[in-house]
């Protein structure tokens, strides 16, 4: 294995994760404070709002709803950041690595579910704000399904990393 390549890639990914954390939070704030809300919404929700104005209270509620998938994403990215930090220091086989991969996978699973919940809750809030009645649309995108599948695969990778650590630890004790 090319240790230098792994170290460099891991360190680059750490900075990318930090930038992504800040960027997603900034976009969330801008989305719900922008004068032209429709331009910042996904097309299905933008069509629901149309030219109507949305009160500051509804915007705040929508921002709070947006924190649901952001929290799941941050949970996943925090685990990935810690994995990359260890790899960046050249620590490949550690007891904690399997746990962190399982957390990363769990975060992806949570993100897949949170995205579906996010869209449904936003739809309900915006329909109430514009039409005065609640209309809930429920859906699961292919991207959400991919997150669920990849989340399960990463969970399995965590189990494999546990076994790899056990074998590495066993081999390092042989004289």
Short mmCIF file of C-alpha atoms in Angstrom, two decimals:
data_model
loop_
_atom_site.label_atom_id
_atom_site.label_comp_id
_atom_site.label_asym_id
_atom_site.label_seq_id
_atom_site.Cartn_x
_atom_site.Cartn_y
_atom_site.Cartn_z
CA UNK A 1 0.00 0.00 0.00
CA UNK A 2 1.28 3.46 -0.82
CA UNK A 3 1.32 5.06 2.61
CA UNK A 4 2.20 8.54 1.29
CA UNK A 5 -0.77 8.55 -1.08
CA UNK A 6 -3.14 7.54 1.69
CA UNK A 7 -1.73 10.18 4.03
CA UNK A 8 -2.04 12.95 1.42
CA UNK A 9 -5.53 11.93 0.35
CA UNK A 10 -6.69 11.67 3.96
CA UNK A 11 -5.40 15.12 4.83
CA UNK A 12 -7.02 16.60 1.72
CA UNK A 13 -10.31 14.95 2.61
CA UNK A 14 -10.11 16.35 6.14
CA UNK A 15 -9.97 19.91 4.75
CA UNK A 16 -12.73 19.08 2.28
CA UNK A 17 -14.95 17.85 5.12
CA UNK A 18 -14.39 21.06 7.09
CA UNK A 19 -15.19 23.16 4.00
CA UNK A 20 -18.31 21.07 3.35
CA UNK A 21 -19.54 21.52 6.94
CA UNK A 22 -19.23 25.28 6.66
CA UNK A 23 -20.66 25.45 3.14
CA UNK A 24 -23.77 23.41 3.93
CA UNK A 25 -24.51 25.48 7.00
CA UNK A 26 -24.03 28.70 5.03
CA UNK A 27 -26.34 27.48 2.27
CA UNK A 28 -28.99 26.54 4.84
CA UNK A 29 -28.85 29.99 6.40
CA UNK A 30 -28.91 31.73 3.02
CA UNK A 31 -31.80 29.59 1.77
CA UNK A 32 -34.11 30.64 4.57
CA UNK A 33 -33.00 34.27 4.80
CA UNK A 34 -32.89 35.03 1.05
CA UNK A 35 -35.34 37.56 -0.30
CA UNK A 36 -36.09 35.32 -3.29
CA UNK A 37 -36.83 32.07 -1.47
CA UNK A 38 -38.07 30.25 -4.58
CA UNK A 39 -34.64 30.46 -6.22
CA UNK A 40 -33.11 28.52 -3.31
CA UNK A 41 -35.71 25.74 -3.08
CA UNK A 42 -35.79 22.39 -4.87
CA UNK A 43 -38.09 22.60 -7.94
CA UNK A 44 -41.01 20.68 -6.39
CA UNK A 45 -41.07 22.90 -3.32
CA UNK A 46 -40.47 26.05 -5.37
CA UNK A 47 -43.57 25.24 -7.44
CA UNK A 48 -45.54 24.82 -4.23
CA UNK A 49 -44.52 28.27 -2.96
CA UNK A 50 -44.78 30.05 -6.31
CA UNK A 51 -44.81 33.83 -5.86
CA UNK A 52 -46.24 33.73 -2.35
CA UNK A 53 -44.38 35.27 0.53
CA UNK A 54 -43.40 33.14 3.49
CA UNK A 55 -43.47 34.61 6.99
CA UNK A 56 -40.32 34.78 9.11
CA UNK A 57 -41.83 32.25 11.54
CA UNK A 58 -42.33 29.69 8.75
CA UNK A 59 -38.82 30.39 7.43
CA UNK A 60 -37.42 29.75 10.91
CA UNK A 61 -39.41 26.52 11.20
CA UNK A 62 -38.14 25.44 7.77
CA UNK A 63 -34.57 26.22 8.84
CA UNK A 64 -35.02 24.04 11.93
CA UNK A 65 -36.34 21.24 9.69
CA UNK A 66 -33.26 21.68 7.48
CA UNK A 67 -31.11 20.97 10.53
CA UNK A 68 -32.41 17.36 10.57
CA UNK A 69 -30.50 16.15 7.49
CA UNK A 70 -27.60 18.49 8.34
CA UNK A 71 -27.24 16.79 11.74
CA UNK A 72 -27.21 13.36 10.10
CA UNK A 73 -24.66 14.52 7.53
CA UNK A 74 -22.49 16.08 10.22
CA UNK A 75 -22.62 12.85 12.25
CA UNK A 76 -21.42 10.87 9.21
CA UNK A 77 -18.78 13.43 8.26
CA UNK A 78 -17.45 13.62 11.83
CA UNK A 79 -16.77 9.87 11.75
CA UNK A 80 -15.16 10.16 8.31
CA UNK A 81 -13.05 13.08 9.54
CA UNK A 82 -11.73 10.98 12.45
CA UNK A 83 -10.95 8.10 10.08
CA UNK A 84 -9.04 10.47 7.80
CA UNK A 85 -7.23 12.04 10.74
CA UNK A 86 -5.93 8.61 11.79
CA UNK A 87 -4.98 7.69 8.22
CA UNK A 88 -3.28 11.08 7.84
CA UNK A 89 -1.08 10.20 10.81
CA UNK A 90 -0.29 6.83 9.25
CA UNK A 91 -2.47 4.87 11.70
CA UNK A 92 -4.19 2.27 9.56
CA UNK A 93 -5.14 -0.50 11.97
CA UNK A 94 -6.60 0.82 15.20
CA UNK A 95 -9.20 -0.58 17.53
CA UNK A 96 -11.41 2.45 16.89
CA UNK A 97 -11.38 2.22 13.06
CA UNK A 98 -14.14 -0.37 12.80
CA UNK A 99 -16.31 1.63 15.19
CA UNK A 100 -15.77 4.79 13.14
CA UNK A 101 -16.67 3.05 9.88
CA UNK A 102 -19.86 1.74 11.47
CA UNK A 103 -20.66 5.29 12.68
CA UNK A 104 -20.03 6.62 9.19
CA UNK A 105 -22.37 3.97 7.77
CA UNK A 106 -24.97 4.74 10.43
CA UNK A 107 -24.70 8.42 9.53
CA UNK A 108 -25.36 7.61 5.86
CA UNK A 109 -28.39 5.52 6.86
CA UNK A 110 -29.65 8.38 9.03
CA UNK A 111 -29.07 10.84 6.20
CA UNK A 112 -31.10 8.72 3.78
CA UNK A 113 -34.04 8.68 6.20
CA UNK A 114 -33.58 12.32 7.22
CA UNK A 115 -33.72 13.47 3.60
CA UNK A 116 -37.11 11.81 3.13
CA UNK A 117 -38.38 13.30 6.40
CA UNK A 118 -36.98 16.71 5.45
CA UNK A 119 -38.90 16.89 2.18
CA UNK A 120 -42.15 15.77 3.79
CA UNK A 121 -41.91 18.26 6.65
CA UNK A 122 -40.94 21.14 4.36
CA UNK A 123 -43.83 20.31 2.08
CA UNK A 124 -46.23 20.39 5.03
CA UNK A 125 -44.87 23.68 6.38
CA UNK A 126 -44.80 25.45 3.03
CA UNK A 127 -48.26 24.23 2.02
CA UNK A 128 -49.62 25.51 5.31
CA UNK A 129 -47.88 28.87 4.80
CA UNK A 130 -49.10 29.33 1.23
CA UNK A 131 -52.49 27.58 1.13
CA UNK A 132 -53.50 27.64 4.79
CA UNK A 133 -53.85 23.87 4.85
CA UNK A 134 -51.37 21.09 5.29
CA UNK A 135 -50.49 18.95 2.29
CA UNK A 136 -47.89 16.30 2.89
CA UNK A 137 -45.94 14.72 0.08
CA UNK A 138 -43.92 11.66 0.93
CA UNK A 139 -41.20 10.35 -1.28
CA UNK A 140 -37.92 8.55 -1.33
CA UNK A 141 -35.51 9.54 -4.07
CA UNK A 142 -33.02 7.21 -5.69
CA UNK A 143 -30.28 9.27 -4.00
CA UNK A 144 -31.87 8.43 -0.61
CA UNK A 145 -31.97 4.76 -1.55
CA UNK A 146 -28.31 4.90 -2.58
CA UNK A 147 -27.45 6.43 0.79
CA UNK A 148 -29.23 3.55 2.51
CA UNK A 149 -27.43 0.93 0.41
CA UNK A 150 -24.00 2.56 0.78
CA UNK A 151 -24.67 3.05 4.50
CA UNK A 152 -25.24 -0.69 4.89
CA UNK A 153 -22.09 -1.45 2.88
CA UNK A 154 -20.00 0.89 5.05
CA UNK A 155 -21.44 -0.76 8.16
CA UNK A 156 -20.19 -4.09 6.79
CA UNK A 157 -16.80 -2.49 6.10
CA UNK A 158 -16.68 -1.54 9.78
CA UNK A 159 -17.14 -5.18 10.71
CA UNK A 160 -14.35 -6.15 8.29
CA UNK A 161 -12.08 -3.50 9.81
CA UNK A 162 -12.74 -4.97 13.27
CA UNK A 163 -11.60 -8.36 12.00
CA UNK A 164 -8.58 -6.81 10.25
CA UNK A 165 -7.57 -5.12 13.50
CA UNK A 166 -7.97 -8.37 15.41
CA UNK A 167 -5.72 -10.19 12.90
CA UNK A 168 -3.20 -7.33 12.89
CA UNK A 169 -3.10 -7.32 16.69
CA UNK A 170 -2.73 -11.10 16.78
CA UNK A 171 0.11 -11.03 14.24
CA UNK A 172 1.95 -8.23 16.05
CA UNK A 173 2.08 -10.38 19.22
CA UNK A 174 3.85 -13.25 17.45
CA UNK A 175 7.58 -13.16 18.10
#
